[in-house]
XYZ file of N, CA and C in Angstrom:
678
model
N 98.249 79.669 102.777
C 97.566 80.218 101.537
C 98.152 79.637 100.188
N 99.193 78.932 100.134
C 99.694 78.226 99.208
C 98.664 77.686 98.172
N 97.752 76.952 98.637
C 96.766 76.235 97.817
C 95.763 77.170 97.153
N 95.746 78.374 97.649
C 94.712 79.287 97.280
C 95.212 80.318 96.313
N 96.566 80.252 96.069
C 97.279 81.114 95.108
C 97.176 80.666 93.606
N 96.429 81.505 92.707
C 96.139 81.063 91.441
C 97.439 81.074 90.680
N 97.432 80.471 89.518
C 98.519 80.567 88.528
C 98.571 81.716 87.827
N 99.583 82.206 87.334
C 99.755 83.396 86.382
C 100.163 84.660 87.119
N 101.189 85.335 86.526
C 101.690 86.479 87.285
C 100.577 87.492 87.269
N 100.572 88.196 88.389
C 99.656 89.423 88.513
C 100.227 90.200 89.752
N 100.708 91.553 89.379
C 101.308 92.323 90.477
C 100.449 93.634 90.344
N 99.898 93.872 91.635
C 99.003 95.088 91.820
C 99.807 95.933 92.818
N 99.972 97.259 92.415
C 100.659 98.162 93.304
C 99.405 99.104 93.730
N 99.354 99.266 95.062
C 98.360 100.208 95.670
C 99.083 101.144 96.602
N 99.019 102.408 96.156
C 99.620 103.422 97.024
C 98.578 104.429 97.366
N 99.235 105.381 98.351
C 98.134 106.235 98.751
C 98.426 106.722 100.332
N 97.957 107.746 100.739
C 98.183 108.312 102.152
C 97.354 107.513 103.069
N 97.682 107.544 104.411
C 97.027 106.889 105.509
C 95.518 107.140 105.489
N 94.762 106.113 105.795
C 93.286 106.330 105.926
C 92.653 106.357 104.462
N 93.298 106.163 103.498
C 92.665 106.003 102.219
C 91.964 104.693 101.842
N 92.219 103.617 102.823
C 91.664 102.361 102.496
C 92.565 101.399 101.957
N 93.905 101.761 101.907
C 94.746 100.895 101.156
C 94.853 99.414 101.732
N 94.995 99.190 103.093
C 95.221 97.927 103.755
C 93.919 97.074 103.448
N 92.806 97.444 103.750
C 91.567 96.601 103.717
C 91.346 96.333 102.277
N 91.367 97.371 101.443
C 91.191 97.072 99.990
C 92.110 96.028 99.399
N 93.413 96.169 99.805
C 94.528 95.409 99.284
C 94.384 93.833 99.647
N 93.941 93.766 101.015
C 93.962 92.489 101.520
C 92.671 91.715 100.853
N 91.534 92.348 100.758
C 90.367 91.837 100.038
C 90.472 91.544 98.701
N 91.307 92.440 98.011
C 91.550 92.228 96.431
C 92.485 90.998 96.387
N 93.457 90.854 97.311
C 94.264 89.597 97.196
C 93.599 88.328 97.361
N 92.692 88.268 98.194
C 91.746 87.174 98.455
C 91.001 86.952 97.267
N 90.264 87.981 96.694
C 89.300 87.790 95.563
C 90.031 87.245 94.400
N 91.400 87.606 94.169
C 92.064 87.186 92.930
C 92.877 86.129 93.277
N 93.044 85.456 94.405
C 93.973 84.278 94.676
C 95.472 84.757 94.622
N 95.711 85.975 95.372
C 96.992 86.280 95.273
C 97.558 86.583 96.713
N 98.912 86.735 96.855
C 99.465 87.040 98.182
C 99.389 88.427 98.383
N 99.770 88.987 99.539
C 99.687 90.407 99.981
C 100.694 90.913 100.621
N 101.295 91.943 100.498
C 102.504 92.418 101.017
C 102.196 93.878 101.554
N 102.282 94.054 102.797
C 102.117 95.423 103.565
C 103.456 95.804 103.809
N 103.893 96.749 102.898
C 105.363 97.425 103.050
C 105.395 98.281 104.156
N 104.300 98.906 104.554
C 104.257 99.700 105.681
C 104.603 99.092 107.014
N 104.238 97.709 107.008
C 104.457 96.954 108.223
C 105.953 96.787 108.462
N 106.592 96.703 107.344
C 108.040 96.404 107.339
C 108.884 97.746 107.875
N 108.283 98.830 107.437
C 109.008 99.943 107.900
C 108.559 100.174 109.469
N 107.401 99.742 109.787
C 107.058 100.003 111.178
C 107.815 99.037 112.078
N 108.016 97.658 111.610
C 108.807 96.745 112.465
C 110.145 97.210 112.583
N 110.803 97.762 111.534
C 112.127 98.441 111.626
C 112.171 99.496 112.598
N 111.161 100.355 112.670
C 111.125 101.427 113.559
C 110.936 100.945 114.907
N 110.244 99.871 115.167
C 110.095 99.298 116.516
C 111.532 98.797 117.001
N 112.153 98.240 116.167
C 113.420 97.852 116.480
C 114.494 98.860 116.752
N 114.295 99.964 116.012
C 115.318 101.215 116.172
C 114.909 101.889 117.573
N 113.609 101.836 118.031
C 113.216 102.612 119.154
C 113.698 101.685 120.281
N 113.505 100.396 120.194
C 113.977 99.389 121.292
C 115.544 99.603 121.572
N 116.210 99.726 120.491
C 117.723 99.832 120.504
C 118.048 101.028 121.189
N 117.169 102.159 121.331
C 117.652 103.417 121.829
C 118.343 104.253 121.063
N 118.535 103.917 119.885
C 119.279 104.812 118.731
C 118.473 106.207 118.504
N 119.357 107.194 118.218
C 118.651 108.521 117.981
C 118.112 108.481 116.556
N 116.841 108.857 116.477
C 116.395 108.745 115.091
C 116.883 109.585 114.157
N 117.661 110.590 114.531
C 118.351 111.670 113.616
C 119.710 110.965 113.214
N 120.263 110.001 113.913
C 121.539 109.356 113.698
C 121.270 108.244 112.595
N 121.303 108.907 111.287
C 120.962 108.088 110.227
C 121.961 106.841 109.995
N 123.117 106.823 110.406
C 124.113 105.811 110.277
C 123.707 104.670 111.249
N 123.278 105.120 112.438
C 122.892 104.006 113.399
C 121.597 103.411 113.071
N 120.810 104.284 112.512
C 119.386 103.686 112.113
C 119.564 102.675 111.087
N 120.589 102.941 110.095
C 120.793 101.967 108.895
C 121.525 100.715 109.543
N 122.250 100.898 110.604
C 122.988 99.723 111.270
C 121.958 98.824 111.723
N 120.869 99.358 112.416
C 119.890 98.664 112.922
C 119.100 97.832 111.771
N 118.933 98.554 110.742
C 118.204 97.895 109.610
C 118.909 96.884 108.878
N 120.297 96.915 108.873
C 120.968 95.909 108.401
C 121.237 94.633 109.252
N 121.034 94.774 110.510
C 121.195 93.561 111.460
C 119.825 92.922 111.730
N 118.773 93.624 111.587
C 117.621 93.079 112.098
C 117.045 91.730 111.313
N 116.399 90.877 111.938
C 115.906 89.750 111.336
C 114.414 89.908 111.274
N 114.011 90.511 110.114
C 112.570 91.100 109.958
C 111.900 90.027 109.014
N 110.766 89.580 109.454
C 110.033 88.687 108.710
C 108.635 88.891 108.653
N 108.165 88.894 107.412
C 106.601 89.220 107.378
C 105.930 88.249 106.426
N 104.666 87.734 106.665
C 103.807 86.860 105.933
C 103.155 87.468 104.933
N 102.644 86.770 103.864
C 101.930 87.219 102.888
C 100.659 86.709 102.560
N 100.132 86.073 103.583
C 98.728 85.486 103.551
C 97.815 86.657 103.861
N 96.907 87.214 102.910
C 95.990 88.236 103.171
C 95.037 88.009 104.346
N 94.860 86.741 104.586
C 93.774 86.396 105.512
C 94.368 86.328 107.036
N 95.602 86.571 107.130
C 96.270 86.340 108.448
C 97.762 86.379 108.327
N 98.585 87.477 108.108
C 99.866 87.481 108.033
C 100.562 87.959 109.230
N 101.808 87.535 109.491
C 102.428 87.868 110.737
C 103.600 88.796 110.489
N 104.140 89.376 111.613
C 105.196 90.328 111.502
C 106.193 90.086 112.575
N 107.435 89.767 112.529
C 108.365 89.495 113.664
C 109.613 90.253 113.311
N 110.287 90.721 114.420
C 111.406 91.426 114.445
C 112.369 90.653 115.412
N 113.496 90.338 115.003
C 114.233 89.455 115.882
C 113.636 88.467 116.677
N 112.708 87.644 116.025
C 111.869 86.581 116.749
C 110.723 87.134 117.701
N 110.484 88.527 117.651
C 109.430 89.037 118.475
C 108.311 89.217 117.674
N 107.194 88.759 117.987
C 105.877 89.196 117.461
C 105.551 90.561 117.701
N 105.645 91.442 116.599
C 105.370 92.909 116.702
C 104.060 93.440 115.993
N 103.309 92.357 115.740
C 102.235 92.818 114.758
C 101.296 93.953 115.481
N 101.124 93.806 116.944
C 100.198 94.694 117.471
C 101.110 95.993 117.883
N 102.237 95.716 118.436
C 103.206 96.870 118.913
C 103.491 97.820 117.867
N 103.509 97.430 116.509
C 104.077 98.344 115.514
C 102.820 99.228 115.056
N 101.687 99.060 115.707
C 100.474 99.894 115.370
C 100.240 100.973 116.438
N 101.143 100.885 117.495
C 100.879 101.854 118.653
C 101.473 103.280 118.203
N 101.079 104.168 118.990
C 101.457 105.651 118.881
C 102.964 105.888 118.862
N 103.722 105.191 119.636
C 105.200 105.393 119.614
C 105.780 105.176 118.160
N 105.491 103.946 117.659
C 106.061 103.782 116.238
C 105.403 104.522 115.244
N 103.961 104.697 115.488
C 103.378 105.692 114.363
C 104.041 107.099 114.264
N 104.446 107.733 115.522
C 105.223 108.896 115.506
C 106.527 108.966 115.012
N 107.114 107.800 114.894
C 108.552 107.703 114.497
C 108.765 107.004 113.095
N 107.940 106.402 112.501
C 107.997 105.621 111.508
C 108.445 106.552 110.242
N 107.882 107.742 110.081
C 108.186 108.433 108.852
C 109.733 108.874 108.969
N 110.242 109.123 110.104
C 111.591 109.496 110.247
C 112.501 108.524 109.734
N 112.159 107.102 110.322
C 112.945 106.065 110.059
C 112.903 105.656 108.370
N 111.678 105.734 107.805
C 111.416 105.487 106.458
C 112.122 106.467 105.622
N 112.433 107.612 106.083
C 113.155 108.579 105.269
C 114.635 108.447 105.066
N 115.199 107.525 105.791
C 116.669 107.216 105.744
C 117.101 106.376 104.405
N 117.756 106.890 103.568
C 117.995 106.354 102.247
C 118.348 104.905 102.364
N 119.317 104.485 103.257
C 119.950 103.046 103.400
C 118.769 102.295 103.875
N 117.863 102.775 104.703
C 116.748 101.951 105.079
C 115.862 101.647 103.957
N 115.504 102.518 103.163
C 114.623 102.258 101.876
C 115.277 101.471 100.871
N 116.665 101.731 100.680
C 117.321 100.735 99.680
C 117.245 99.355 100.105
N 117.442 99.000 101.418
C 117.587 97.599 101.890
C 116.041 97.150 101.809
N 114.976 97.790 102.306
C 113.622 97.102 102.324
C 113.083 97.247 100.913
N 113.368 98.175 100.052
C 112.944 98.091 98.594
C 113.429 96.620 97.949
N 114.607 96.353 98.145
C 115.220 95.166 97.826
C 114.485 93.969 98.280
N 114.262 93.928 99.520
C 113.533 92.802 100.148
C 112.090 92.755 99.651
N 111.467 93.972 99.364
C 110.115 93.831 98.725
C 110.082 93.372 97.412
N 111.049 93.809 96.608
C 111.097 93.248 95.259
C 111.297 91.896 95.213
N 112.130 91.264 96.176
C 112.336 89.704 96.206
C 111.168 89.108 96.474
N 110.242 89.593 97.515
C 109.058 88.993 97.706
C 108.180 88.972 96.737
N 108.011 90.122 95.818
C 107.191 90.168 94.759
C 107.676 89.172 93.686
N 108.975 89.014 93.468
C 109.340 88.025 92.330
C 109.079 86.697 92.786
N 109.200 86.369 94.072
C 108.901 85.032 94.564
C 107.437 84.523 94.582
N 106.598 85.538 94.790
C 105.108 85.408 94.805
C 104.648 85.267 93.358
N 105.033 86.305 92.569
C 104.490 86.142 91.262
C 103.086 86.749 91.105
N 102.250 86.315 91.992
C 100.777 86.983 92.001
C 100.564 87.366 93.406
N 100.541 88.847 93.330
C 100.504 89.545 94.773
C 100.040 90.912 94.523
N 99.333 91.408 95.710
C 98.892 92.722 95.786
C 99.827 93.419 96.823
N 100.450 94.464 96.585
C 101.498 95.173 97.356
C 100.944 96.704 97.664
N 100.847 96.915 98.912
C 100.492 98.319 99.260
C 101.589 99.059 99.941
N 101.574 100.282 99.836
C 102.571 101.277 100.418
C 102.569 102.799 99.826
N 103.609 103.352 99.815
C 103.671 104.706 99.440
C 104.377 104.981 98.051
N 105.286 103.998 97.678
C 106.090 104.092 96.607
C 106.045 102.908 95.671
N 105.096 101.976 95.755
C 105.059 100.765 95.236
C 105.141 101.040 93.547
N 104.037 101.756 93.100
C 103.999 101.943 91.693
C 105.144 102.787 91.128
N 105.745 103.616 91.753
C 106.681 104.615 91.368
C 108.199 104.042 91.449
N 108.383 103.236 92.441
C 109.701 102.674 92.746
C 109.841 101.086 92.889
N 109.088 100.682 93.801
C 109.252 99.263 94.036
C 108.848 98.248 92.931
N 107.643 98.486 92.424
C 107.197 97.716 91.217
C 106.664 98.586 90.037
N 107.667 99.358 89.425
C 107.074 100.016 88.308
C 106.606 99.465 87.136
N 106.754 98.140 87.187
C 106.227 97.239 85.837
C 104.985 96.528 86.329
N 104.407 96.919 87.502
C 103.186 96.356 87.930
C 101.970 96.153 86.902
N 101.238 95.228 86.946
C 100.070 95.044 86.074
C 99.117 96.117 86.249
N 99.026 96.527 87.281
C 97.942 97.512 87.779
C 98.473 98.441 88.967
N 98.545 99.729 88.585
C 98.966 100.665 89.581
C 97.795 101.561 90.043
N 97.549 101.568 91.270
C 96.404 102.332 91.821
C 96.716 103.230 92.848
N 96.314 104.517 92.720
C 96.473 105.451 93.932
C 95.197 105.806 94.497
N 95.062 105.355 95.712
C 93.891 105.483 96.600
C 93.942 106.806 97.332
N 92.875 107.614 97.253
C 92.849 108.774 98.016
C 91.403 109.009 98.721
N 91.268 109.906 99.573
C 90.122 110.306 100.120
C 90.267 111.714 100.827
N 89.121 112.301 101.076
C 89.066 113.618 101.777
C 89.827 113.488 103.180
N 90.473 114.638 103.496
C 91.080 114.740 104.888
C 90.158 114.229 106.034
N 88.983 114.690 105.876
C 87.989 114.423 106.917
C 87.669 112.949 107.009
N 87.530 112.315 105.756
C 87.150 110.938 105.676
C 88.253 110.114 106.255
N 89.518 110.496 105.830
C 90.668 109.818 106.261
C 90.805 109.825 107.840
N 90.675 110.984 108.262
C 90.811 111.030 109.769
C 89.782 110.493 110.665
N 88.549 110.292 109.879
C 87.379 109.626 110.539
C 87.714 108.192 110.691
N 88.165 107.614 109.579
C 88.257 106.296 109.411
C 89.617 105.819 110.442
N 90.567 106.575 110.417
C 91.819 106.137 111.205
C 91.506 106.383 112.733
N 90.731 107.351 113.138
C 90.313 107.554 114.490
C 89.448 106.355 115.051
N 88.630 105.947 114.066
C 87.755 104.851 114.582
C 88.392 103.439 114.611
N 89.460 103.280 113.800
C 90.354 102.178 113.915
C 91.140 102.068 115.169
N 91.797 103.461 115.609
C 92.469 103.582 116.810
C 91.829 103.906 118.016
N 90.424 104.109 117.789
C 89.814 104.746 118.930
C 90.296 105.918 119.559
N 90.817 106.817 118.555
C 91.468 108.099 118.957
C 90.593 109.345 118.632
N 90.965 110.444 119.107
C 90.338 111.755 118.944
C 90.483 112.140 117.401
N 89.253 112.525 116.727
C 89.487 112.686 115.401
C 90.325 113.967 115.001
N 90.296 115.075 115.843
C 91.192 116.172 115.599
C 92.597 115.904 115.768
N 92.962 115.151 116.779
C 94.224 114.722 116.886
C 94.764 113.810 115.962
N 93.928 113.135 115.424
C 94.248 111.994 114.195
C 94.474 112.760 113.086
N 93.606 113.771 112.752
C 93.708 114.482 111.528
C 95.132 115.226 111.499
N 95.413 115.857 112.532
C 96.766 116.630 112.719
C 97.904 115.644 112.455
N 97.736 114.451 113.131
C 98.936 113.519 112.906
C 98.925 113.103 111.367
N 97.809 112.741 110.675
C 97.865 112.393 109.356
C 98.409 113.443 108.560
N 98.027 114.734 108.867
C 98.653 115.926 108.035
C 100.158 115.837 108.136
N 100.694 115.611 109.500
C 102.149 115.632 109.630
C 102.737 114.634 108.926
N 102.226 113.286 108.936
C 102.830 112.273 108.266
C 102.898 112.339 106.772
N 101.678 112.946 106.196
C 101.575 113.248 104.844
C 102.813 114.054 104.389
N 102.980 115.207 105.076
C 103.928 116.127 104.643
C 105.351 115.468 104.755
N 105.636 114.723 105.791
C 106.999 114.182 105.858
C 107.150 113.017 104.771
N 105.969 112.183 104.749
C 106.203 111.222 103.515
C 106.412 111.827 102.162
N 105.603 112.912 101.767
C 105.454 113.471 100.511
C 106.722 114.334 100.276
N 107.410 114.759 101.148
C 108.511 115.679 101.007
C 109.888 115.040 101.218
N 110.028 113.778 101.638
C 111.218 113.204 101.848
C 112.050 113.198 100.482
N 113.406 113.195 100.729
C 114.196 113.232 99.535
C 114.347 111.975 98.760
N 114.136 110.765 99.390
C 114.351 109.418 98.977
C 112.959 108.787 98.833
N 112.495 108.472 97.669
C 111.263 107.695 97.316
C 110.080 108.331 98.070
N 109.628 109.472 97.820
C 108.533 109.975 98.612
C 107.158 109.513 98.099
N 106.310 109.636 98.961
C 104.949 109.250 98.600
C 104.445 110.103 97.442
N 104.117 109.321 96.338
C 103.749 110.001 95.213
C 102.914 109.158 94.170
N 102.082 109.639 93.306
C 101.248 108.967 92.473
C 102.166 108.671 91.233
N 102.154 107.372 90.831
C 102.866 107.001 89.540
C 102.069 107.683 88.466
N 102.869 108.018 87.185
C 102.182 108.801 86.252
C 101.210 107.971 85.503
N 101.267 106.725 85.679
C 100.295 105.674 84.875
C 99.452 105.077 85.881
N 99.202 105.616 87.173
C 98.521 105.038 87.989
C 96.967 105.513 87.968
N 96.060 104.668 88.261
C 94.583 104.922 88.248
C 94.336 105.601 89.633
N 93.847 106.795 89.631
C 93.476 107.466 90.886
C 91.971 107.232 91.279
N 91.771 106.659 92.451
C 90.382 106.296 92.915
C 90.202 107.020 94.233
N 89.131 107.847 94.272
C 88.926 108.565 95.345
C 87.897 107.660 96.244
N 88.235 107.344 97.443
C 87.262 106.496 98.099
C 86.464 106.991 99.132
N 86.386 108.357 99.139
C 85.620 109.119 100.138
C 84.125 108.688 100.218
N 83.510 108.563 99.050
C 82.202 108.023 99.072
C 81.941 106.507 98.677
N 82.969 105.842 98.643
C 82.885 104.399 98.134
C 83.065 103.383 99.290
N 82.362 102.385 99.278
C 82.527 101.272 100.402
C 83.692 100.469 99.874
N 84.178 99.686 100.897
C 85.278 98.704 100.419
C 84.917 97.730 99.258
N 83.811 97.095 99.307
C 83.289 96.295 98.255
C 83.328 96.986 96.920
N 82.940 98.265 96.900
C 82.824 98.999 95.572
C 84.220 99.180 94.937
N 85.154 99.549 95.917
C 86.424 99.825 95.509
C 87.177 98.442 94.920
N 86.997 97.434 95.658
C 87.446 96.132 95.153
C 86.947 95.770 93.881
N 85.665 95.905 93.680
C 85.032 95.549 92.446
C 85.572 96.467 91.270
N 85.757 97.663 91.437
C 86.454 98.560 90.508
C 87.687 98.052 90.162
N 88.620 97.658 91.067
C 89.808 97.119 90.809
C 89.895 95.785 90.057
N 88.955 95.154 90.362
C 88.857 93.806 89.719
C 88.518 94.034 88.317
N 87.547 94.916 88.112
C 87.104 95.346 86.681
C 88.401 95.843 85.881
N 89.215 96.529 86.551
C 90.271 97.038 85.783
C 91.420 95.903 85.495
N 91.431 94.881 86.335
C 92.384 93.730 86.252
C 91.743 92.987 85.113
N 90.449 92.875 84.965
C 89.793 92.126 84.017
C 90.140 92.805 82.627
N 90.145 93.946 82.625
C 90.273 94.709 81.294
C 91.836 94.450 80.752
N 92.661 94.104 81.878
C 94.134 93.958 81.397
C 94.350 92.381 81.138
N 93.244 91.627 81.465
C 93.415 90.162 81.267
C 94.354 89.450 82.350
N 94.397 90.047 83.444
C 95.194 89.233 84.612
C 94.290 89.278 85.938
N 92.987 89.313 85.890
C 92.214 89.139 87.051
C 92.210 87.786 87.505
């Protein structure tokens, strides 16, 4: 992707709950504006995979933090095909499975884990210069000085339908799991899921991906950084 990254700093922070379209929108926007892409959720998932593999009790925050401090976590930033490895193991597929999905909110709530990964994320952003970053606390914590902060949302029904289609899962079960994760992520003590005060809120319930990307590009053009 090196040759496709345009000159000029541009940091876009995309936050929002699961199923709001963050990943697809962020990747397409990054390609559209010649930027890199960082999926911070994949970092927390990869760490969760490592914690589960280690056999550590998820409620033992010190042990979870120890795994976080020792793991060799690497994530690519090419929006057209990034990889994720944990201790040399390709975990791109494994981190999307139900076991990791069920445990990631607990691991992500550990203060020491967030401190470590936020520092890593900020370094990636600084090194890239031009990047679209997606997660749950990007605009409020990771990149509060982003050129554009966006909070994507959608109705609970739309989010459940999208996620169940992606995972080939039951819609009702998916809706229940999304509600569980939303509550955990929005009520955790450290860096909860939240809308940054100066973020642009965009409801994607009735919008296609191309429409959302076009709106974000328009907002970037208004700021002179598209």
